[in-house]
Each structure stands twice: as C-alpha cells, then as structure tokens.
Amino acid sequence: LQSLSKERFCRSLQRLVPEVRITDLETGGSGVRAQAMSPAGDLVQDFQIVRGEEALHVLNAPSPAATASLAIGEHIAGLLDW
C-alpha cells in the first residue's frame, strides 16, 4: 500500500531523511536486473566467474552481490596470478 501512495512513501522516507519533501520525489518505472542464463534457458543462480587467457570475467553476480562484494573481491583476488 505504501508503494501506491506517494504521501505514505514520503512519510516513511522522512523517518530516515527528515528533510525530504514530497516535491523531491519523482515517479519512475521499475528497474531491470541483468542475470545470466544457462544454455538450457534457466537463470544462473550463483556467481559465474570465468578466466580468459589474459582476463578474468565476472559474468553473473546476482543478489546479494552488493552485500558480498568484499568477499567476492577477495575470492577474485585469490584467483589472479600476481
């Protein structure tokens, strides 16, 4: 219900940022999240890291990638030949 009412949404934001005003808010569409698919057409649910000849590619980093970013970075650093 809160997502349908700009006023209620604004009030909930004001608990975190009291200065925010309803005039600061703009209506927008939902986001799109890219996610890798397997050759069979299924969503890849885990991190997919592929080594090339001279590069390392993170092909898929679904949620909670942002939360786990430091651990992912540590893992990737461990894969590199320094």
mmCIF file of C-alpha atoms in Angstrom:
data_model
loop_
_atom_site.group_PDB
_atom_site.id
_atom_site.type_symbol
_atom_site.label_atom_id
_atom_site.label_comp_id
_atom_site.label_asym_id
_atom_site.label_seq_id
_atom_site.Cartn_x
_atom_site.Cartn_y
_atom_site.Cartn_z
ATOM 1 C CA LEU A 1 0.000 0.000 0.000
ATOM 2 C CA GLN A 2 2.867 2.338 0.835
ATOM 3 C CA SER A 3 4.236 1.972 -2.701
ATOM 4 C CA LEU A 4 0.887 3.130 -4.109
ATOM 5 C CA SER A 5 0.684 6.296 -2.003
ATOM 6 C CA LYS A 6 3.291 8.976 -2.608
ATOM 7 C CA GLU A 7 2.361 10.652 0.683
ATOM 8 C CA ARG A 8 2.839 7.461 2.730
ATOM 9 C CA PHE A 9 6.071 6.689 0.934
ATOM 10 C CA CYS A 10 7.347 10.209 1.666
ATOM 11 C CA ARG A 11 6.458 9.866 5.366
ATOM 12 C CA SER A 12 8.374 6.597 5.574
ATOM 13 C CA LEU A 13 11.398 8.243 3.941
ATOM 14 C CA GLN A 14 11.223 11.130 6.393
ATOM 15 C CA ARG A 15 11.981 8.711 9.242
ATOM 16 C CA LEU A 16 15.425 8.306 7.669
ATOM 17 C CA VAL A 17 15.822 11.707 5.978
ATOM 18 C CA PRO A 18 13.560 14.253 7.696
ATOM 19 C CA GLU A 19 14.369 16.947 5.115
ATOM 20 C CA VAL A 20 12.857 15.028 2.197
ATOM 21 C CA ARG A 21 9.651 16.547 0.795
ATOM 22 C CA ILE A 22 7.031 15.081 -1.496
ATOM 23 C CA THR A 23 8.123 17.558 -4.182
ATOM 24 C CA ASP A 24 11.561 15.876 -4.108
ATOM 25 C CA LEU A 25 10.058 12.586 -5.282
ATOM 26 C CA GLU A 26 9.538 11.589 -8.892
ATOM 27 C CA THR A 27 7.516 8.666 -10.176
ATOM 28 C CA GLY A 28 9.592 6.166 -12.107
ATOM 29 C CA GLY A 29 9.417 2.703 -13.539
ATOM 30 C CA SER A 30 10.791 -0.433 -12.014
ATOM 31 C CA GLY A 31 14.389 -1.415 -12.571
ATOM 32 C CA VAL A 32 15.747 -4.184 -14.715
ATOM 33 C CA ARG A 33 18.303 -6.573 -13.310
ATOM 34 C CA ALA A 34 20.526 -8.415 -15.746
ATOM 35 C CA GLN A 35 21.087 -12.061 -14.917
ATOM 36 C CA ALA A 36 22.910 -14.777 -16.830
ATOM 37 C CA MET A 37 21.024 -17.679 -18.372
ATOM 38 C CA SER A 38 22.296 -21.198 -18.888
ATOM 39 C CA PRO A 39 22.331 -22.727 -22.392
ATOM 40 C CA ALA A 40 19.111 -24.535 -21.345
ATOM 41 C CA GLY A 41 17.414 -21.181 -20.680
ATOM 42 C CA ASP A 42 17.447 -21.376 -16.876
ATOM 43 C CA LEU A 43 18.541 -18.419 -14.750
ATOM 44 C CA VAL A 44 22.044 -18.892 -13.342
ATOM 45 C CA GLN A 45 21.541 -18.534 -9.587
ATOM 46 C CA ASP A 46 25.159 -18.315 -8.483
ATOM 47 C CA PHE A 47 28.240 -16.246 -9.195
ATOM 48 C CA GLN A 48 29.821 -17.138 -12.517
ATOM 49 C CA ILE A 49 33.489 -16.253 -12.818
ATOM 50 C CA VAL A 50 35.357 -17.262 -15.982
ATOM 51 C CA ARG A 51 39.083 -16.986 -16.660
ATOM 52 C CA GLY A 52 40.201 -15.970 -20.114
ATOM 53 C CA GLU A 53 43.763 -16.019 -21.411
ATOM 54 C CA GLU A 54 44.549 -12.571 -20.065
ATOM 55 C CA ALA A 55 41.382 -11.618 -18.227
ATOM 56 C CA LEU A 56 39.020 -12.732 -15.517
ATOM 57 C CA HIS A 57 35.308 -12.097 -16.095
ATOM 58 C CA VAL A 58 32.510 -11.895 -13.535
ATOM 59 C CA LEU A 59 29.587 -12.916 -15.739
ATOM 60 C CA ASN A 60 26.930 -13.221 -13.110
ATOM 61 C CA ALA A 61 26.657 -11.648 -9.676
ATOM 62 C CA PRO A 62 23.037 -11.939 -8.505
ATOM 63 C CA SER A 63 21.816 -10.699 -5.142
ATOM 64 C CA PRO A 64 23.391 -10.378 -2.632
ATOM 65 C CA ALA A 65 26.319 -9.246 -4.809
ATOM 66 C CA ALA A 66 26.461 -5.779 -3.251
ATOM 67 C CA THR A 67 26.387 -7.199 0.265
ATOM 68 C CA ALA A 68 29.001 -9.805 -0.605
ATOM 69 C CA SER A 69 31.182 -7.503 -2.737
ATOM 70 C CA LEU A 70 34.178 -7.544 -0.372
ATOM 71 C CA ALA A 71 34.124 -11.341 -0.140
ATOM 72 C CA ILE A 72 33.710 -11.613 -3.925
ATOM 73 C CA GLY A 73 36.665 -9.264 -4.415
ATOM 74 C CA GLU A 74 38.775 -11.331 -2.033
ATOM 75 C CA HIS A 75 37.833 -14.508 -3.921
ATOM 76 C CA ILE A 76 38.660 -12.933 -7.292
ATOM 77 C CA ALA A 77 41.988 -11.605 -5.976
ATOM 78 C CA GLY A 78 42.829 -15.156 -4.915
ATOM 79 C CA LEU A 79 42.227 -16.368 -8.475
ATOM 80 C CA LEU A 80 44.647 -13.877 -10.023
ATOM 81 C CA ASP A 81 48.272 -14.611 -10.773
ATOM 82 C CA TRP A 82 50.139 -11.660 -9.286
#
